[in-house]
PDB file of C-alpha atoms in Angstrom:
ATOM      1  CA  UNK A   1      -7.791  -5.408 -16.518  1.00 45.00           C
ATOM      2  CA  UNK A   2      -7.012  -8.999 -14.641  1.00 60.00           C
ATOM      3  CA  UNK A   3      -9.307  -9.115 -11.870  1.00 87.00           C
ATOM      4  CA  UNK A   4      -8.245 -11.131  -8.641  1.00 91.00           C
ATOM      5  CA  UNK A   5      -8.485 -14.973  -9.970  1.00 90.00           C
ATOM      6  CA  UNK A   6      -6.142 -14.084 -12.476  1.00 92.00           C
ATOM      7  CA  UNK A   7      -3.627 -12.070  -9.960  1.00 94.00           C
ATOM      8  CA  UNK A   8      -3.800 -14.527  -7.323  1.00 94.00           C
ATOM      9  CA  UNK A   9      -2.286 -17.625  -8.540  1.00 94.00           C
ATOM     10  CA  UNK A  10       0.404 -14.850 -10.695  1.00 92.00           C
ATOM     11  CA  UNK A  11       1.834 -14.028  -7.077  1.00 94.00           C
ATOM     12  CA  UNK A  12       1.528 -17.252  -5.321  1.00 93.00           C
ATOM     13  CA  UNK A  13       4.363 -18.700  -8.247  1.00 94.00           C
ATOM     14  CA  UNK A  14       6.191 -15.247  -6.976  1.00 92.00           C
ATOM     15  CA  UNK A  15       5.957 -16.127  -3.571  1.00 91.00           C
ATOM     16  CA  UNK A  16       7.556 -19.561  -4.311  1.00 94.00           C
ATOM     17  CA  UNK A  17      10.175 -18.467  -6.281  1.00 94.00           C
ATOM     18  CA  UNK A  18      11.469 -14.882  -5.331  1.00 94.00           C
ATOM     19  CA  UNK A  19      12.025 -12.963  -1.913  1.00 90.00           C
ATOM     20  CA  UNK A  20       9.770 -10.420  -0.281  1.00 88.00           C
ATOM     21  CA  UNK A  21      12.588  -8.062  -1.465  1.00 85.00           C
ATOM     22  CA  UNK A  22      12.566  -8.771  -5.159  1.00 88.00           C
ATOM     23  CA  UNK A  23      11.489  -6.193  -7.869  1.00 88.00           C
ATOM     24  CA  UNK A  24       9.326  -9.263  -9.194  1.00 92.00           C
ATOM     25  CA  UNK A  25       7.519 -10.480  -6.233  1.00 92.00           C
ATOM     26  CA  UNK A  26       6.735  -6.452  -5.116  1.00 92.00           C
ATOM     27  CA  UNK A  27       5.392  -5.655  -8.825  1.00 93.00           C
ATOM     28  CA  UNK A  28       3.256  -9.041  -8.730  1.00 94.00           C
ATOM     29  CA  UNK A  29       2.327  -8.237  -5.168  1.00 95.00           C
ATOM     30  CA  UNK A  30       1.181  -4.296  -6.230  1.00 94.00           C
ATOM     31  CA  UNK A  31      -0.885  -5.736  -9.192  1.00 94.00           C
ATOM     32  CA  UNK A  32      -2.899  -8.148  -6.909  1.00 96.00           C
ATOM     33  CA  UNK A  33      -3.485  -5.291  -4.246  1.00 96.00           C
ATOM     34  CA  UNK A  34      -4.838  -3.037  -6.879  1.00 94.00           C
ATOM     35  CA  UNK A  35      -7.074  -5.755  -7.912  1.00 94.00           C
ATOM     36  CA  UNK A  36      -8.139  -6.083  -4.692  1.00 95.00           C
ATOM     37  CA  UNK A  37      -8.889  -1.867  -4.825  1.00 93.00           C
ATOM     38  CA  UNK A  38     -10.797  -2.307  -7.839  1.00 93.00           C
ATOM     39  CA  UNK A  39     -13.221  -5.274  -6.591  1.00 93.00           C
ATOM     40  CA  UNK A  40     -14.220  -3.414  -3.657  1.00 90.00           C
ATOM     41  CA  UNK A  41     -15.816  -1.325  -6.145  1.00 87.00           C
ATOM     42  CA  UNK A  42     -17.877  -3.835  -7.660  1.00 90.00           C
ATOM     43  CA  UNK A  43     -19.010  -5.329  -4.289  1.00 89.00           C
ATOM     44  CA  UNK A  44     -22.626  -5.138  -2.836  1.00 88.00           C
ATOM     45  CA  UNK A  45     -21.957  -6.812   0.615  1.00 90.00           C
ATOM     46  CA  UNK A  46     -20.161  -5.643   3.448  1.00 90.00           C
ATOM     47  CA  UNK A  47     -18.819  -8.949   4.418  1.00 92.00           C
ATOM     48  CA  UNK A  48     -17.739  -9.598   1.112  1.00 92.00           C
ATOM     49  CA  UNK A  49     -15.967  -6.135   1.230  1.00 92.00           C
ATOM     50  CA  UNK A  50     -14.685  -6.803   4.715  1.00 93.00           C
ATOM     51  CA  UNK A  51     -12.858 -10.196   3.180  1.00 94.00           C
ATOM     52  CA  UNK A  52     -11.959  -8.434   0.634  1.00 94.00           C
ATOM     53  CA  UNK A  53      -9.973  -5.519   2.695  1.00 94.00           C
ATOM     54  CA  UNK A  54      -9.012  -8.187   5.234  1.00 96.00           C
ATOM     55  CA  UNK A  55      -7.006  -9.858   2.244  1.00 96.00           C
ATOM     56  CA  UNK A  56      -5.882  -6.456   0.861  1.00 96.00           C
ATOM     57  CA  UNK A  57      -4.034  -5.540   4.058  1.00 95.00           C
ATOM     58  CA  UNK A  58      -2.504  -8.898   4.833  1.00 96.00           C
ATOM     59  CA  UNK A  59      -0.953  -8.392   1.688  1.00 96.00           C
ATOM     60  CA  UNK A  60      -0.158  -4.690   1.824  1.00 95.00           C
ATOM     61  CA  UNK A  61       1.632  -5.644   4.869  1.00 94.00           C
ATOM     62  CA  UNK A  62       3.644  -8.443   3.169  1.00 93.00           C
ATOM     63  CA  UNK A  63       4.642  -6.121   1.086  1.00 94.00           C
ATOM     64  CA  UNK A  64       5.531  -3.367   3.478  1.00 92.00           C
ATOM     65  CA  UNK A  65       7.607  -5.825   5.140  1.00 89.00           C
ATOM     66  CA  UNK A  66       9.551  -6.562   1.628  1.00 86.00           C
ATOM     67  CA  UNK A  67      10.372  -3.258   1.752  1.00 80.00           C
ATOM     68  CA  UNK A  68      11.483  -3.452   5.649  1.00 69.00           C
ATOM     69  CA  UNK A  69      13.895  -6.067   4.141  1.00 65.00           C
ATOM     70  CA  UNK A  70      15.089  -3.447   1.534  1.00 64.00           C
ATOM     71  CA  UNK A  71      15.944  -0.555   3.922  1.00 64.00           C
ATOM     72  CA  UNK A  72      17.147  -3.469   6.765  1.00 60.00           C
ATOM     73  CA  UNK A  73      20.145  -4.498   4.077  1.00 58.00           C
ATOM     74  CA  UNK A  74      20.687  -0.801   2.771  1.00 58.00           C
ATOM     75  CA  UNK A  75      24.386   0.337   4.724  1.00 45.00           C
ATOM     76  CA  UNK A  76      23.048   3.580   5.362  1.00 50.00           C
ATOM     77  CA  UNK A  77      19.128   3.616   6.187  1.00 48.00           C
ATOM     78  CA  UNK A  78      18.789   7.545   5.494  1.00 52.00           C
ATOM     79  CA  UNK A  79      15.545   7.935   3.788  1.00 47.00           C
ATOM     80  CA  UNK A  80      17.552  10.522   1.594  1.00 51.00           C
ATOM     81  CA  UNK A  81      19.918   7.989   0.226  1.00 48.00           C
ATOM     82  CA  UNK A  82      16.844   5.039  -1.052  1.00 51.00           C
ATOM     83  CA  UNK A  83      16.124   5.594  -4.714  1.00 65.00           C
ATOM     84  CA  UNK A  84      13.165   8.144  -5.368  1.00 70.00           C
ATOM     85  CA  UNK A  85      11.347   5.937  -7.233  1.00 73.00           C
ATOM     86  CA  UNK A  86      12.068   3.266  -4.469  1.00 77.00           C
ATOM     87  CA  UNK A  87      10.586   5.664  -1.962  1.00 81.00           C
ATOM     88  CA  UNK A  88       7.488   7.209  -3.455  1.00 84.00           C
ATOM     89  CA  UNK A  89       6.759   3.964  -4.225  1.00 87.00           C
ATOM     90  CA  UNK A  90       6.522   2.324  -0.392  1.00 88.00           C
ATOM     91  CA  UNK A  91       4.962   5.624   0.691  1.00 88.00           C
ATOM     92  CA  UNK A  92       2.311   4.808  -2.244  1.00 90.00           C
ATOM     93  CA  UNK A  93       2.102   1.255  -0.527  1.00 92.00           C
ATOM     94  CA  UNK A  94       2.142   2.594   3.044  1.00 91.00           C
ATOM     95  CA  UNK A  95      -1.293   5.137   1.987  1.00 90.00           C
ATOM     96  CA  UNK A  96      -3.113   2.133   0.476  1.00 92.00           C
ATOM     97  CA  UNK A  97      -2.409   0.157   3.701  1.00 92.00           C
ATOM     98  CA  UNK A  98      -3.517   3.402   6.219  1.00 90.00           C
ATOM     99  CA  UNK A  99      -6.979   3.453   4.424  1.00 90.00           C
ATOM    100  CA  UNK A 100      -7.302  -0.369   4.369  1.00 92.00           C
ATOM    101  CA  UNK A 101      -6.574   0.144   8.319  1.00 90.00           C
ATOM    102  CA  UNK A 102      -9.171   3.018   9.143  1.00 88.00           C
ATOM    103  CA  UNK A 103     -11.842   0.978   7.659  1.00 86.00           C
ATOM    104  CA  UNK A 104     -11.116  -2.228   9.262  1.00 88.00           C
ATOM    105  CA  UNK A 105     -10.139  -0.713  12.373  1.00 81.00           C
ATOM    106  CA  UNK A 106     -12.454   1.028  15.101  1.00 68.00           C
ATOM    107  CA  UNK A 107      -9.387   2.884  16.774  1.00 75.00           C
ATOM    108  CA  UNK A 108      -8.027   5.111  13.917  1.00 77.00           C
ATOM    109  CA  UNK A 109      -5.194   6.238  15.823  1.00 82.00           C
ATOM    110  CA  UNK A 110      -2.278   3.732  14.080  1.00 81.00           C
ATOM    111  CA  UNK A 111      -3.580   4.764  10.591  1.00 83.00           C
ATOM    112  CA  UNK A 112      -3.847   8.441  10.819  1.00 87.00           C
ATOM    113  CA  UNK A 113      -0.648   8.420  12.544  1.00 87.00           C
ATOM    114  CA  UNK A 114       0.538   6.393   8.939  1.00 87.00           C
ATOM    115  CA  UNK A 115      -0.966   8.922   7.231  1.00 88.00           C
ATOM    116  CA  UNK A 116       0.178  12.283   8.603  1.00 89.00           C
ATOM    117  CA  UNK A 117       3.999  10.165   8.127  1.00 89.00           C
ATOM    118  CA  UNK A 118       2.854   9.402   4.418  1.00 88.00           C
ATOM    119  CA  UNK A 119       2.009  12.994   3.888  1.00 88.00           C
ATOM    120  CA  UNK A 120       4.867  14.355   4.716  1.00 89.00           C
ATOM    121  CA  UNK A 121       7.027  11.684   3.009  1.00 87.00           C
ATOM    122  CA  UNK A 122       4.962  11.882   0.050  1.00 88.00           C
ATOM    123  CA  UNK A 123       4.999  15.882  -0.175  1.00 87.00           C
ATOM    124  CA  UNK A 124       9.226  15.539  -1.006  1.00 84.00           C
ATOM    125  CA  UNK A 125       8.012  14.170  -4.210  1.00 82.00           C
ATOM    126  CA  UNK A 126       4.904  15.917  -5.221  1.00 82.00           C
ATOM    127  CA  UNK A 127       3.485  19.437  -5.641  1.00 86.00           C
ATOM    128  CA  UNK A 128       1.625  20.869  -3.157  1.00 85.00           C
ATOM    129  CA  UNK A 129      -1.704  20.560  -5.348  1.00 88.00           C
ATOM    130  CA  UNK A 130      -1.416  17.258  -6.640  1.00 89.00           C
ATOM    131  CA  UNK A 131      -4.221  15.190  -6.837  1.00 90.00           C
ATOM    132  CA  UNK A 132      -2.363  12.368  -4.731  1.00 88.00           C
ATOM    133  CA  UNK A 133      -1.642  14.508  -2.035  1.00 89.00           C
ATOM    134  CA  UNK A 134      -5.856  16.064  -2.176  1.00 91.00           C
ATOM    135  CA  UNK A 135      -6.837  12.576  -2.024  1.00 89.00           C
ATOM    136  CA  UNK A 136      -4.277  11.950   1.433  1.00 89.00           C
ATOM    137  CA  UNK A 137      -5.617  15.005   2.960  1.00 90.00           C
ATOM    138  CA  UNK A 138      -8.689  14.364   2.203  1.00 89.00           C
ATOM    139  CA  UNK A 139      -8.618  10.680   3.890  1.00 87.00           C
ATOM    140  CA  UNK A 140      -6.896  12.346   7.113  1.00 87.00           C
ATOM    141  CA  UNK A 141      -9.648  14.607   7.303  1.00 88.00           C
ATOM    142  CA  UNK A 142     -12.280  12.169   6.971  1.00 84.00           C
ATOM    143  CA  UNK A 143     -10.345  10.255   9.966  1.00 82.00           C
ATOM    144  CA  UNK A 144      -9.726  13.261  12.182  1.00 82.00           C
ATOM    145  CA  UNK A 145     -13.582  13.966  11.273  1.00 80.00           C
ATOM    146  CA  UNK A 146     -12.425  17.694   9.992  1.00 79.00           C
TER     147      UNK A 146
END
C-alpha cells in the first residue's frame, strides 16, 4: 500500500499534465483519496483527522467536478446512456464525498440528501444485499439517527 507522501506528489504531476476529465488524472486522484480513507484509520487526533478529511473532500470534490466535465461534454446527459462502469464509479466517488461531508459538517442535510441520490443510483448496479449498499444504508441511518 502507498500511503499519502507517496500519492501526493503522483497526482500533483497529473494535475499538471492531464484534465480533470482524464482517465489518468481520475485514477491518480481515486488512489490519493483512498489513501486519505486509510490514514484516518491510523490517526489518534481529531485535528489531525479533521485535516485529514478536510483534504479528502477538497479532493473528492475535484474529482466530482472531473466528472461534471464528463457528463457537461456528453451530447445526451441521460444517466442511462454514461458507461456503467463510468457511472458506478462517480456514484462510488459521490458516497465517499457524502460521509466526508456528515462528519465535517454540523447540518447533515446536503449529505444525506447525496446519499439517499447515491442509493438509489447505486441500487441499478447492485443487488439488493450487497455489502456496498448495507454499508450506504447503514451511513443514512446513522445520519437520520434511525
Amino acid at each position: 500500500e502507498k500511503n499519502i507522501g507517496t500519492l501526493l506528489p503522483m497526482f500533483g504531476e497529473s494535475r499538471k499534465v492531464f484534465t480533470r476529465s482524464s482517465w489518468y488524472y481520475q485514477e491518480s486522484g481515486e488512489r490519493l483519496l483512498q489513501g486519505y480513507f486509510d490514514e484516518l484509520s491510523n490517526v489518534a487526533s481529531e485535528s489531525d483527522r479533521m485535516r485529514l478529511c478536510k483534504a479528502a473532500l477538497v479532493l473528492a470534490d475535484d474529482l466530482l467536478a472531473g466528472y461534471d466535465s464528463i457528463n457537461s461534454n456528453n451530447n445526451n446527459s441521460n444517466d442511462d446512456d454514461k458507461g456503467d462502469a463510468h457511472a458506478l464509479q462517480e456514484n462510488l466517488l459521490r458516497f465517499k464525498a457524502a460521509k466526508l461531508r456528515l462528519f465535517l459538517h454540523p447540518d447533515a442535510s446536503q449529505p444525506i440528501s447525496e446519499l439517499q441520490e447515491t442509493l438509489q443510483q447505486l441500487s441499478v448496479y447492485c443487488p439488493s444485499n450487497h455489502q456496498l449498499l448495507d454499508e450506504l444504508q447503514q451511513t443514512l441511518n446513522d445520519a437520520l439517527g434511525i
